[in-house]
PDB file of C-alpha atoms and ligand atoms in Angstrom:
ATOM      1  CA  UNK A 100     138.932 122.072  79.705  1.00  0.00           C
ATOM      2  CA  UNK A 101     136.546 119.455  78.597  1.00  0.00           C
ATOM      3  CA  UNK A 102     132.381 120.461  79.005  1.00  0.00           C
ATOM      4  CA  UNK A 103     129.275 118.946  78.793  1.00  0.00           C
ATOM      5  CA  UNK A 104     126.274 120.490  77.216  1.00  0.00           C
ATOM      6  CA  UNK A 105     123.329 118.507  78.707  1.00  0.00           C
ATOM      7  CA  UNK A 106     119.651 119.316  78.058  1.00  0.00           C
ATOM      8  CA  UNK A 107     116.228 118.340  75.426  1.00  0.00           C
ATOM      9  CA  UNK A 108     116.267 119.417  71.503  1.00  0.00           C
ATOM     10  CA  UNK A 109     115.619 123.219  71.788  1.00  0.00           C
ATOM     11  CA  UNK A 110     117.610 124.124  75.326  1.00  0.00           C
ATOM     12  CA  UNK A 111     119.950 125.894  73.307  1.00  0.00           C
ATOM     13  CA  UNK A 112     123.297 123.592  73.490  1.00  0.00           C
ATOM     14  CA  UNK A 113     124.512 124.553  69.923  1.00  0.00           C
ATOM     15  CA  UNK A 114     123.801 128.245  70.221  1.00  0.00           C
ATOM     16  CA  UNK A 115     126.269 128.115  73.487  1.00  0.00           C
ATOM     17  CA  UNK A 116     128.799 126.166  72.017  1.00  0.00           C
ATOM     18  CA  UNK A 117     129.408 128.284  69.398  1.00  0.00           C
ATOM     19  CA  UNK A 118     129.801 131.068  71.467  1.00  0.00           C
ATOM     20  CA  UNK A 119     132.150 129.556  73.690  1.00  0.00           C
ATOM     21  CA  UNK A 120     134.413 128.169  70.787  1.00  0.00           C
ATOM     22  CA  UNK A 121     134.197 132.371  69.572  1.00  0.00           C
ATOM     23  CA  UNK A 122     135.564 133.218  73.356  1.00  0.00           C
ATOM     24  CA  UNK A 123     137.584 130.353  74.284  1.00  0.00           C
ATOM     25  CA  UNK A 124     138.948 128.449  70.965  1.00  0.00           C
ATOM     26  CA  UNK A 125     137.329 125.742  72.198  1.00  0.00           C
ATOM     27  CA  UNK A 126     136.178 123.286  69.764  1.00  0.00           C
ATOM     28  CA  UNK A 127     132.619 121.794  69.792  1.00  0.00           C
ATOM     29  CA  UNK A 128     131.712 117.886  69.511  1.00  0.00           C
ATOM     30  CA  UNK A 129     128.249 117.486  68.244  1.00  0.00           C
ATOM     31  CA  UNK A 130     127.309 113.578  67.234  1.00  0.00           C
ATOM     32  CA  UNK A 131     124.067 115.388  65.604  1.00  0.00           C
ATOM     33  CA  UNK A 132     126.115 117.816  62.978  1.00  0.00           C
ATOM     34  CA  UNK A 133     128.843 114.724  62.180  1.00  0.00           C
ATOM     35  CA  UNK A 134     125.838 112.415  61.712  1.00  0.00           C
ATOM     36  CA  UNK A 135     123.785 115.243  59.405  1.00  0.00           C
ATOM     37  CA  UNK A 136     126.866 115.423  57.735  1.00  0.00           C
ATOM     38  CA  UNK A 137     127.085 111.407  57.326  1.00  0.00           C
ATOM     39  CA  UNK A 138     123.903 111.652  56.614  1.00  0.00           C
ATOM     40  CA  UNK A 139     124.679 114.111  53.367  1.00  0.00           C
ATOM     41  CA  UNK A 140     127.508 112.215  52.452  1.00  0.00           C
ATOM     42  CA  UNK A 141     125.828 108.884  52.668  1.00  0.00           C
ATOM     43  CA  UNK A 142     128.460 107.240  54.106  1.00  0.00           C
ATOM     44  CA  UNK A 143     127.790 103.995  55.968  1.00  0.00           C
ATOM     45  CA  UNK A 144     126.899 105.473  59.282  1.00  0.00           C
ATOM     46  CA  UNK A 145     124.735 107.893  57.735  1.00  0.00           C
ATOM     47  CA  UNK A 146     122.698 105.133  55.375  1.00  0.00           C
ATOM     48  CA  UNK A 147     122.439 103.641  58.912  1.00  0.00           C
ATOM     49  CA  UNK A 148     121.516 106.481  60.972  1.00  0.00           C
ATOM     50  CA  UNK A 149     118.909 108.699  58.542  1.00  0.00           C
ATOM     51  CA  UNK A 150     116.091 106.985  59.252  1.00  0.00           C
ATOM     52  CA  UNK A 151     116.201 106.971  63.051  1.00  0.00           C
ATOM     53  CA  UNK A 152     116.785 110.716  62.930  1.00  0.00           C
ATOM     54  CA  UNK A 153     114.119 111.351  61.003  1.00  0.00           C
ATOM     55  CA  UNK A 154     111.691 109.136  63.527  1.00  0.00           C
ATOM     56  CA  UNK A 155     113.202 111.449  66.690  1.00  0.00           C
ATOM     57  CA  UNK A 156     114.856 108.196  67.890  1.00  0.00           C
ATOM     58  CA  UNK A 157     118.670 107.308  69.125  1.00  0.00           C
ATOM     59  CA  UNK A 158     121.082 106.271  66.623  1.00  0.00           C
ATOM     60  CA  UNK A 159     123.265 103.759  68.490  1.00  0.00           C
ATOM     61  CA  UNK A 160     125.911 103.866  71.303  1.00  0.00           C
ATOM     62  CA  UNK A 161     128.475 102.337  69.296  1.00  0.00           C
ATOM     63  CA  UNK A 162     128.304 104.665  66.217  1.00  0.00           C
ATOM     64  CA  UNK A 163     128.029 107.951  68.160  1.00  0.00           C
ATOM     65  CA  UNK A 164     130.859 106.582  70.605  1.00  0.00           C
ATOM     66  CA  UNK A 165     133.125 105.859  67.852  1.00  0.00           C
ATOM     67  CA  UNK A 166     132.623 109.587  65.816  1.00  0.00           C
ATOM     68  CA  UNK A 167     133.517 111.185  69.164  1.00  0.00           C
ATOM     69  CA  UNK A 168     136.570 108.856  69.657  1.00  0.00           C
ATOM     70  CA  UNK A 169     137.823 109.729  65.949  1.00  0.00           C
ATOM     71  CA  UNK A 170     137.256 113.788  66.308  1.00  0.00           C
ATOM     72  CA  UNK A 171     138.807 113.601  69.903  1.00  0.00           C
ATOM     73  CA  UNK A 172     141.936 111.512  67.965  1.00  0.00           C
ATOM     74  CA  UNK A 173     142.234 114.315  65.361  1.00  0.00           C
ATOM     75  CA  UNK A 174     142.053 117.111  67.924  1.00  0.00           C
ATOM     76  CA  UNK A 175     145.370 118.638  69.552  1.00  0.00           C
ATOM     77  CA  UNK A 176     145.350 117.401  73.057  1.00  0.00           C
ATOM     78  CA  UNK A 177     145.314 121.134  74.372  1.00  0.00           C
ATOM     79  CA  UNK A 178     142.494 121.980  72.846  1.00  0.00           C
ATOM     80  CA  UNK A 179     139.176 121.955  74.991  1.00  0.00           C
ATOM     81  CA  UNK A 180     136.500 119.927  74.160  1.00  0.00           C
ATOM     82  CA  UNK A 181     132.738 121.173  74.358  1.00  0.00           C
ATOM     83  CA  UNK A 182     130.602 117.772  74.258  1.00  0.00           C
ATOM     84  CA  UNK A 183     127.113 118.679  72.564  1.00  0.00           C
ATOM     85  CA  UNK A 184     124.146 116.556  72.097  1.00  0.00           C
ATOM     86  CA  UNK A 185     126.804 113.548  73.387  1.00  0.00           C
ATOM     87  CA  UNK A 186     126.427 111.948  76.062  1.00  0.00           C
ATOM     88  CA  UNK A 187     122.871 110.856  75.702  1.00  0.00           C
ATOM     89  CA  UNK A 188     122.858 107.303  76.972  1.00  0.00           C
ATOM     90  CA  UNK A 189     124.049 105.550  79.834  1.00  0.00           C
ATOM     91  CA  UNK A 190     126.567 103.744  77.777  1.00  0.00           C
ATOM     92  CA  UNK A 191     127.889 107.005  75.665  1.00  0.00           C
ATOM     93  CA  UNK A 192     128.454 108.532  79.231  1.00  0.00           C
ATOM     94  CA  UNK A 193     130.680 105.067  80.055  1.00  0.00           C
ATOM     95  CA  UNK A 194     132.509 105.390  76.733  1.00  0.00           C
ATOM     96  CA  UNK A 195     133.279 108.901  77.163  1.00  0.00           C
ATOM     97  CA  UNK A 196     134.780 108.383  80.652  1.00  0.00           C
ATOM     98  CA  UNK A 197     136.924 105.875  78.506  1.00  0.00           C
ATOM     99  CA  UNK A 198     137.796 107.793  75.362  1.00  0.00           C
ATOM    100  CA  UNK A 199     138.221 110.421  77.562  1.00  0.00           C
ATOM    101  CA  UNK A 200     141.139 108.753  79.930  1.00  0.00           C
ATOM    102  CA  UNK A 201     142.900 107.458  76.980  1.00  0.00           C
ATOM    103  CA  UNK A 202     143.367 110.691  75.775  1.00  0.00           C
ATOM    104  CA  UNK A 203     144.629 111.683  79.234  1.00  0.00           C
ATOM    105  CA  UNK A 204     141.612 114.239  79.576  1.00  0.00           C
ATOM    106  CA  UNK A 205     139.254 114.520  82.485  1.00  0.00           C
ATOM    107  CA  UNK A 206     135.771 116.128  82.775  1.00  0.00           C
ATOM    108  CA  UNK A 207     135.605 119.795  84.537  1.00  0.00           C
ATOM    109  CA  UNK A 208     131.780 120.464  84.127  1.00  0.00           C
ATOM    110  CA  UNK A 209     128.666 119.294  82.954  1.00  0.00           C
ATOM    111  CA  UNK A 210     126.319 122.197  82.016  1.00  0.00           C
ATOM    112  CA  UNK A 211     122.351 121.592  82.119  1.00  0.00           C
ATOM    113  CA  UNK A 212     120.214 124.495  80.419  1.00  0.00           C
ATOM    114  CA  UNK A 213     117.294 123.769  82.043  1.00  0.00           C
ATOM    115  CA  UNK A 214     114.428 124.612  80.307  1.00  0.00           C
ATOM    116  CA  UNK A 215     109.972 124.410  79.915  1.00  0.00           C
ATOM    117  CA  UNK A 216     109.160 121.781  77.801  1.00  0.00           C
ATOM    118  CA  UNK A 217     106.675 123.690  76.200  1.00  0.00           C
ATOM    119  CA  UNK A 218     109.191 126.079  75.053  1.00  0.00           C
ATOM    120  CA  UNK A 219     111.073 123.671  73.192  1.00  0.00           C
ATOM    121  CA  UNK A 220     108.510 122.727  70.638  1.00  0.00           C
ATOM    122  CA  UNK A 221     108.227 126.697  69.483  1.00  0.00           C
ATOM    123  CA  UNK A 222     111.935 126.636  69.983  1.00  0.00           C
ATOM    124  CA  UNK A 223     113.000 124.079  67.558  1.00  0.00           C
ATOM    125  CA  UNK A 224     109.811 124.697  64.565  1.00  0.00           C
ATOM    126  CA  UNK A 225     111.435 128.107  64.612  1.00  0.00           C
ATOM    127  CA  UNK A 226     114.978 127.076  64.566  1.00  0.00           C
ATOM    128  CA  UNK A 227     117.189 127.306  61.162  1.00  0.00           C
ATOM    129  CA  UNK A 228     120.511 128.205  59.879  1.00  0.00           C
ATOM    130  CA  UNK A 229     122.927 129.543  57.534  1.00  0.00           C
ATOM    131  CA  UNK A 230     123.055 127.214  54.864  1.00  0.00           C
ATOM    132  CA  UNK A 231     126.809 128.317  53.842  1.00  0.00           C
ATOM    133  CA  UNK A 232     128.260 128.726  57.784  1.00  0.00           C
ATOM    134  CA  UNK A 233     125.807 126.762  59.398  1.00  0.00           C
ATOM    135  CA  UNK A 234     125.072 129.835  61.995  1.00  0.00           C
ATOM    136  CA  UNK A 235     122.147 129.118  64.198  1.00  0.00           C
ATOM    137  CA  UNK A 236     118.990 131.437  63.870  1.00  0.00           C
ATOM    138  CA  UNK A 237     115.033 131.956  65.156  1.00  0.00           C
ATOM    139  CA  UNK A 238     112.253 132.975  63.602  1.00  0.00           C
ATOM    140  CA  UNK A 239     111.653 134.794  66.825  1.00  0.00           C
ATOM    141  CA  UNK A 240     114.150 134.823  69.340  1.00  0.00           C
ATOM    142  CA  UNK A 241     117.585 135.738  66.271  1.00  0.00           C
ATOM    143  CA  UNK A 242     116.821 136.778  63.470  1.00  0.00           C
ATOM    144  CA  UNK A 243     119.424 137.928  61.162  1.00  0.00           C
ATOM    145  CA  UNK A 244     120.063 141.252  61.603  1.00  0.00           C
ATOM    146  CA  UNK A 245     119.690 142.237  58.051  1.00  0.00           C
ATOM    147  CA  UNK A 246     116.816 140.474  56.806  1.00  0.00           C
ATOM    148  CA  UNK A 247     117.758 137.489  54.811  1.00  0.00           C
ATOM    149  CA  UNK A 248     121.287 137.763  55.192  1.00  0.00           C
ATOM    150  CA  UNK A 249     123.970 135.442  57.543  1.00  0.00           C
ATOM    151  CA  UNK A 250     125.435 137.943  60.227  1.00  0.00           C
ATOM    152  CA  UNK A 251     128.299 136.132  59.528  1.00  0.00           C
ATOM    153  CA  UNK A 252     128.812 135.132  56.409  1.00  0.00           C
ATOM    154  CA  UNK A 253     126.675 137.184  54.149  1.00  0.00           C
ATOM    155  CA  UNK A 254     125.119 134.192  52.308  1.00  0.00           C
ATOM    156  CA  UNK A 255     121.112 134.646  51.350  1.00  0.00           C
ATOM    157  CA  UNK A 256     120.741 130.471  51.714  1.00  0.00           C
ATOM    158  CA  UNK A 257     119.401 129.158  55.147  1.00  0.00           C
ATOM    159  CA  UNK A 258     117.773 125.742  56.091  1.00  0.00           C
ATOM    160  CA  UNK A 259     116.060 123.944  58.088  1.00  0.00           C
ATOM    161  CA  UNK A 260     116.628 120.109  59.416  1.00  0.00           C
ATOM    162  CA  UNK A 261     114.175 117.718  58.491  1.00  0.00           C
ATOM    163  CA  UNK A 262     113.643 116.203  62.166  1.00  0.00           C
ATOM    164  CA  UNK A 263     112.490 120.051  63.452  1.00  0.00           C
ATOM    165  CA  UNK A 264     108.892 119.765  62.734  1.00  0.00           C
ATOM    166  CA  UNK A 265     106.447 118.666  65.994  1.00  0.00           C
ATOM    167  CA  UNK A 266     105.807 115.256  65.564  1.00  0.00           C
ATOM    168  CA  UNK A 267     109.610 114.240  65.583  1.00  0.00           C
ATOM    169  CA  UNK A 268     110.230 117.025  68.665  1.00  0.00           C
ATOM    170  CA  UNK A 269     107.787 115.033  71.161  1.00  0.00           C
ATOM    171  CA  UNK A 270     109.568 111.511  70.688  1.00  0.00           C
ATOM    172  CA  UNK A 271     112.737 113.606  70.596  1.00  0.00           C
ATOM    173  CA  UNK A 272     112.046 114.875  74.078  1.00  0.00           C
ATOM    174  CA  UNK A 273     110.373 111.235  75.219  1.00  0.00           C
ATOM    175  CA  UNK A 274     113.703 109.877  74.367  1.00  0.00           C
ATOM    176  CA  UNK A 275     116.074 112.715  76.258  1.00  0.00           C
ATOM    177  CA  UNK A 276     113.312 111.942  79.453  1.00  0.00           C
ATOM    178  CA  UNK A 277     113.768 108.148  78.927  1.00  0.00           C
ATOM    179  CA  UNK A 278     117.680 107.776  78.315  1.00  0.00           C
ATOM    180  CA  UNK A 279     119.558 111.134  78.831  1.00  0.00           C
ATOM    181  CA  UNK A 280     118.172 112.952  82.428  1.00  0.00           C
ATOM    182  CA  UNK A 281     119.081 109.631  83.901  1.00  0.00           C
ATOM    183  CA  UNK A 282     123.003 110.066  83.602  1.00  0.00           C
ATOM    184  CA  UNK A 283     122.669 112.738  85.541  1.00  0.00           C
ATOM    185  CA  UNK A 284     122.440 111.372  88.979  1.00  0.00           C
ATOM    186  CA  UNK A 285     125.897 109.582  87.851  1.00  0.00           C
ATOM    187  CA  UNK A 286     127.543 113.321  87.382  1.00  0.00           C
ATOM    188  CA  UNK A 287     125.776 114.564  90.015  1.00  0.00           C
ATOM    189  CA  UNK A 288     127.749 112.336  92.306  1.00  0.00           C
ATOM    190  CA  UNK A 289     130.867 113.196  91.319  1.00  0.00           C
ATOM    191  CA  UNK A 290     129.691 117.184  92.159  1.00  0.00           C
ATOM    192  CA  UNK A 291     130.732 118.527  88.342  1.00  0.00           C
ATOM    193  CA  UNK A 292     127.178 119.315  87.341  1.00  0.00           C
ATOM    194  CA  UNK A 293     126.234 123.206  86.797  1.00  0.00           C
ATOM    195  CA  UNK A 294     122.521 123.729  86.310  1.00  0.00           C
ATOM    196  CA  UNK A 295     121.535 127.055  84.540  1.00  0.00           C
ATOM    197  CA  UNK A 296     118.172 128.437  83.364  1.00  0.00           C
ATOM    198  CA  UNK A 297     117.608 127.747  80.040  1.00  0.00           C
ATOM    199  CA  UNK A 298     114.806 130.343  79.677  1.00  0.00           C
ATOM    200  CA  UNK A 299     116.522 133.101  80.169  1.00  0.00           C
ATOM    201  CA  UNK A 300     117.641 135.435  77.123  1.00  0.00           C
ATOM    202  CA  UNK A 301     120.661 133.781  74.935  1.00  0.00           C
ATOM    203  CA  UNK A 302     123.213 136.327  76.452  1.00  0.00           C
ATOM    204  CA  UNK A 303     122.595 135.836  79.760  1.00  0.00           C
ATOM    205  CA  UNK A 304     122.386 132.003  79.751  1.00  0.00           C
ATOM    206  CA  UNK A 305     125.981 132.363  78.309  1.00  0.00           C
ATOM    207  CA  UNK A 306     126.935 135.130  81.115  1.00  0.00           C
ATOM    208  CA  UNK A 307     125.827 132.083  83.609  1.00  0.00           C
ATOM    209  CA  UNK A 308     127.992 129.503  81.937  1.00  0.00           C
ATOM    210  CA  UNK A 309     130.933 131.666  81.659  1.00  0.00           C
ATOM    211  CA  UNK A 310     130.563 131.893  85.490  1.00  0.00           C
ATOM    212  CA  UNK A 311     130.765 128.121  85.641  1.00  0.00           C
ATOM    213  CA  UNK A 312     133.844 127.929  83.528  1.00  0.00           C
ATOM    214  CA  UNK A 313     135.478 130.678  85.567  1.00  0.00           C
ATOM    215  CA  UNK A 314     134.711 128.948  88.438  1.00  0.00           C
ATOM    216  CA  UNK A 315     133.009 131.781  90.130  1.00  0.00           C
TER     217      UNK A 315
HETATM  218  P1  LIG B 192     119.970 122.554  70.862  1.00  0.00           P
HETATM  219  O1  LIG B 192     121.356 122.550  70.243  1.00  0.00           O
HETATM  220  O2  LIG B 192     119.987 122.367  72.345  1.00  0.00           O
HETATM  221  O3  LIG B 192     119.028 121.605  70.197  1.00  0.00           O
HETATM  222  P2  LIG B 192     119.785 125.244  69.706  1.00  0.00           P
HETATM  223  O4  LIG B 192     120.976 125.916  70.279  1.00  0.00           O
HETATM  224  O5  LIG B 192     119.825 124.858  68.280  1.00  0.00           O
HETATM  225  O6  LIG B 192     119.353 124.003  70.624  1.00  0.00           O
HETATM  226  O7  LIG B 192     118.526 126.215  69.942  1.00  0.00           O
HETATM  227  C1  LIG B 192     117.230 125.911  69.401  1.00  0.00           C
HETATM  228  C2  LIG B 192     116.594 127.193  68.844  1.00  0.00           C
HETATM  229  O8  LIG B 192     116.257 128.069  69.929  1.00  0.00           O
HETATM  230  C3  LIG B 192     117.517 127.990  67.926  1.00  0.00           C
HETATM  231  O9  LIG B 192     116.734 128.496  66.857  1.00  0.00           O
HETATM  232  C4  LIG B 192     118.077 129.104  68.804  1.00  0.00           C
HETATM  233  O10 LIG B 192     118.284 130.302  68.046  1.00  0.00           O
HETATM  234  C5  LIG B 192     116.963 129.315  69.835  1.00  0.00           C
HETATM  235  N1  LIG B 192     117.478 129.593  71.187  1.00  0.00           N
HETATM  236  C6  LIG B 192     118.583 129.074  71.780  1.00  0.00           C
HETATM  237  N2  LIG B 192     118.737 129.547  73.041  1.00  0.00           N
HETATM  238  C7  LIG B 192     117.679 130.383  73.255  1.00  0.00           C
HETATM  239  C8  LIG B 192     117.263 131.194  74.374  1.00  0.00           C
HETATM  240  N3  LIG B 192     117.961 131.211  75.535  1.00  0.00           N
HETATM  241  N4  LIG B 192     116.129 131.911  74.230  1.00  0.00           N
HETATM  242  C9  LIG B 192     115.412 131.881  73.062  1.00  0.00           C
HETATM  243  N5  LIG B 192     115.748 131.144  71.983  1.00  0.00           N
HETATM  244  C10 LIG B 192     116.875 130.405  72.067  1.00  0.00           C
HETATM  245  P1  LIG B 193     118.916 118.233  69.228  1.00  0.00           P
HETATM  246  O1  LIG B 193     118.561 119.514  68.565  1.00  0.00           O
HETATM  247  O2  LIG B 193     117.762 117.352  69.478  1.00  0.00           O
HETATM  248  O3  LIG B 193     119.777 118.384  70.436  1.00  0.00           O
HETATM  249  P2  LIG B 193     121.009 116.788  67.696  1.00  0.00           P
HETATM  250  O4  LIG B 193     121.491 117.532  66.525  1.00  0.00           O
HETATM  251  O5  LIG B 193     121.893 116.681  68.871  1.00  0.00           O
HETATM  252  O6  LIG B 193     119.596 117.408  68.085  1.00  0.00           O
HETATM  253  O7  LIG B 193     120.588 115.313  67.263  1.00  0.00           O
HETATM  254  C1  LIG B 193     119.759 115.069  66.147  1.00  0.00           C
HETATM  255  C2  LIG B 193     119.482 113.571  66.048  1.00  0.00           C
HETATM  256  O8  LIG B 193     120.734 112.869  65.823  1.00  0.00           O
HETATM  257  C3  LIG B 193     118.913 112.932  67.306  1.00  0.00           C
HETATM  258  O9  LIG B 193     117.488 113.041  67.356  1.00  0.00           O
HETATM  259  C4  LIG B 193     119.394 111.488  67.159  1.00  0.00           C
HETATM  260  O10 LIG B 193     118.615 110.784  66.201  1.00  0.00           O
HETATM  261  C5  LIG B 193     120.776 111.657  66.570  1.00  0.00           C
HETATM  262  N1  LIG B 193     121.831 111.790  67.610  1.00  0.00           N
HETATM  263  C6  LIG B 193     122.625 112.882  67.839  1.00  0.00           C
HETATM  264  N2  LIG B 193     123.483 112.656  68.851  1.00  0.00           N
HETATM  265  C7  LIG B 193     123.219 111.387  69.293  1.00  0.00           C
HETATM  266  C8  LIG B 193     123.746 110.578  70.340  1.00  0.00           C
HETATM  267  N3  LIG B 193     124.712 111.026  71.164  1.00  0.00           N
HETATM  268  N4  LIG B 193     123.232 109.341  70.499  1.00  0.00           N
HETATM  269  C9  LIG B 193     122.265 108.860  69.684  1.00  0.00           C
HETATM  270  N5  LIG B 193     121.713 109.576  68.698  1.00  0.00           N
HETATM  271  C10 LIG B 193     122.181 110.833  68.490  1.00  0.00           C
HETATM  272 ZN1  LIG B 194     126.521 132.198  57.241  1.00  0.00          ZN
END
């Protein structure tokens, strides 16, 4: 099985994906953690790509295109693949079709969490994680349940990312208006897109995905 997670900063892609890798041993392929993790590493790509992040803006096709291609290379070829925060261009969405044939996989769905834009602001100034397991957390909407502590890990050290403060959020969501809705006419066509409401609680927006997957 290989998924899209399609939607703004905020809809709550990486929340879902790590639920479905839990449930399904599926693994997820997000261009944003492997370039944060450039980023920390200060590799080439990531000398490259920090500043754009930190503006809100697109790192280029070829760089995100080329992490994807490498991860889906080191990944068994029965493993599924859940594709977050990538495609986000008209090109990446070309490439993937590519990388995706040579590895003799083919696209089942494309998942939009559709969401209020005004949400998303409140969504991602409140978002942080677990700075040992990198487990995703709210201020508001999941907390930990013991104070201060990782559900899952135990660790006492969370963090925030850099490009989750207002300013960065609004050319963030100018730039998923301007380059990412518009690939979806392109999946639309081939009838694989799912769209689900975004503003519903976390358990029930994965209750409506796992419908998708099932096929129900
Ligand atoms: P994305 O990966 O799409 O940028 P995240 O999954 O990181 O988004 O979610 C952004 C923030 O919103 C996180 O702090 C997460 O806990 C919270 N969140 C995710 N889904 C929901 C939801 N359905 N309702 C309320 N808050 C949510
Ligand atoms: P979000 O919470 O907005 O979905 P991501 O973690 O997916 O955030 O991305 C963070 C930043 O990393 C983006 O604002 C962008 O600068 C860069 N980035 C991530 N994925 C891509 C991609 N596929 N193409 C271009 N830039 C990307
Ligand atoms: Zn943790």
């Amino acid at each position: 099985m290989n998924i899209i997670l399609l939607g703004p900063p905020g809809a709550g892609k990486g929340t879902q994906a790590a639920r479905l890798i839990e449930r399904h041993g599926m693994r997820q392929l997000s261009t944003g953690d492997m370039l944060r993790a450039a980023v920390a590493a200060q590799t080439p790509v990531g000398l490259e790509a920090k500043a754009v992040m930190e503006r809100g803006e697109l790192v280029s096709d070829a760089i995100v295109s080329a992490l994807i291609g490498d991860e889906l290379t080191a990944m068994g070829p029965d493993v599924g693949a859940i594709f977050d925060g990538y495609p986000r261009t008209a090109a990446q969405a070309e490439a993937l079709d590519a990388i995706l044939a040579q590895h003799g996989r083919a696209l089942d769905h494309v998942i939009e969490l559709e969401v209020d834009e005004d949400a998303l602001v409140e969504r991602i100034t409140g978002r942080f994680t677990c700075a040992t397991c990198g487990k995703g957390y709210h201020d508001t909407f999941e907390r930990p349940l013991a104070e201060g502590t990782c559900d899952r890990c135990g660790s006492h050290s969370f963090k925030r990312r850099p490009d989750d403060n207002e300013d960065t959020v609004r050319t963030r969501m100018a730039e998923y208006r301007a380059k990412t809705a518009p690939i979806l006419p392109g999946y639309d066509a081939r009838g694989i897109v799912s769209r689900i409401d975004g503003m519903a609680p976390i358990d029930a927006v994965t209750d409506a995905i796992e419908r998708v997957l099932a096929g129900a």
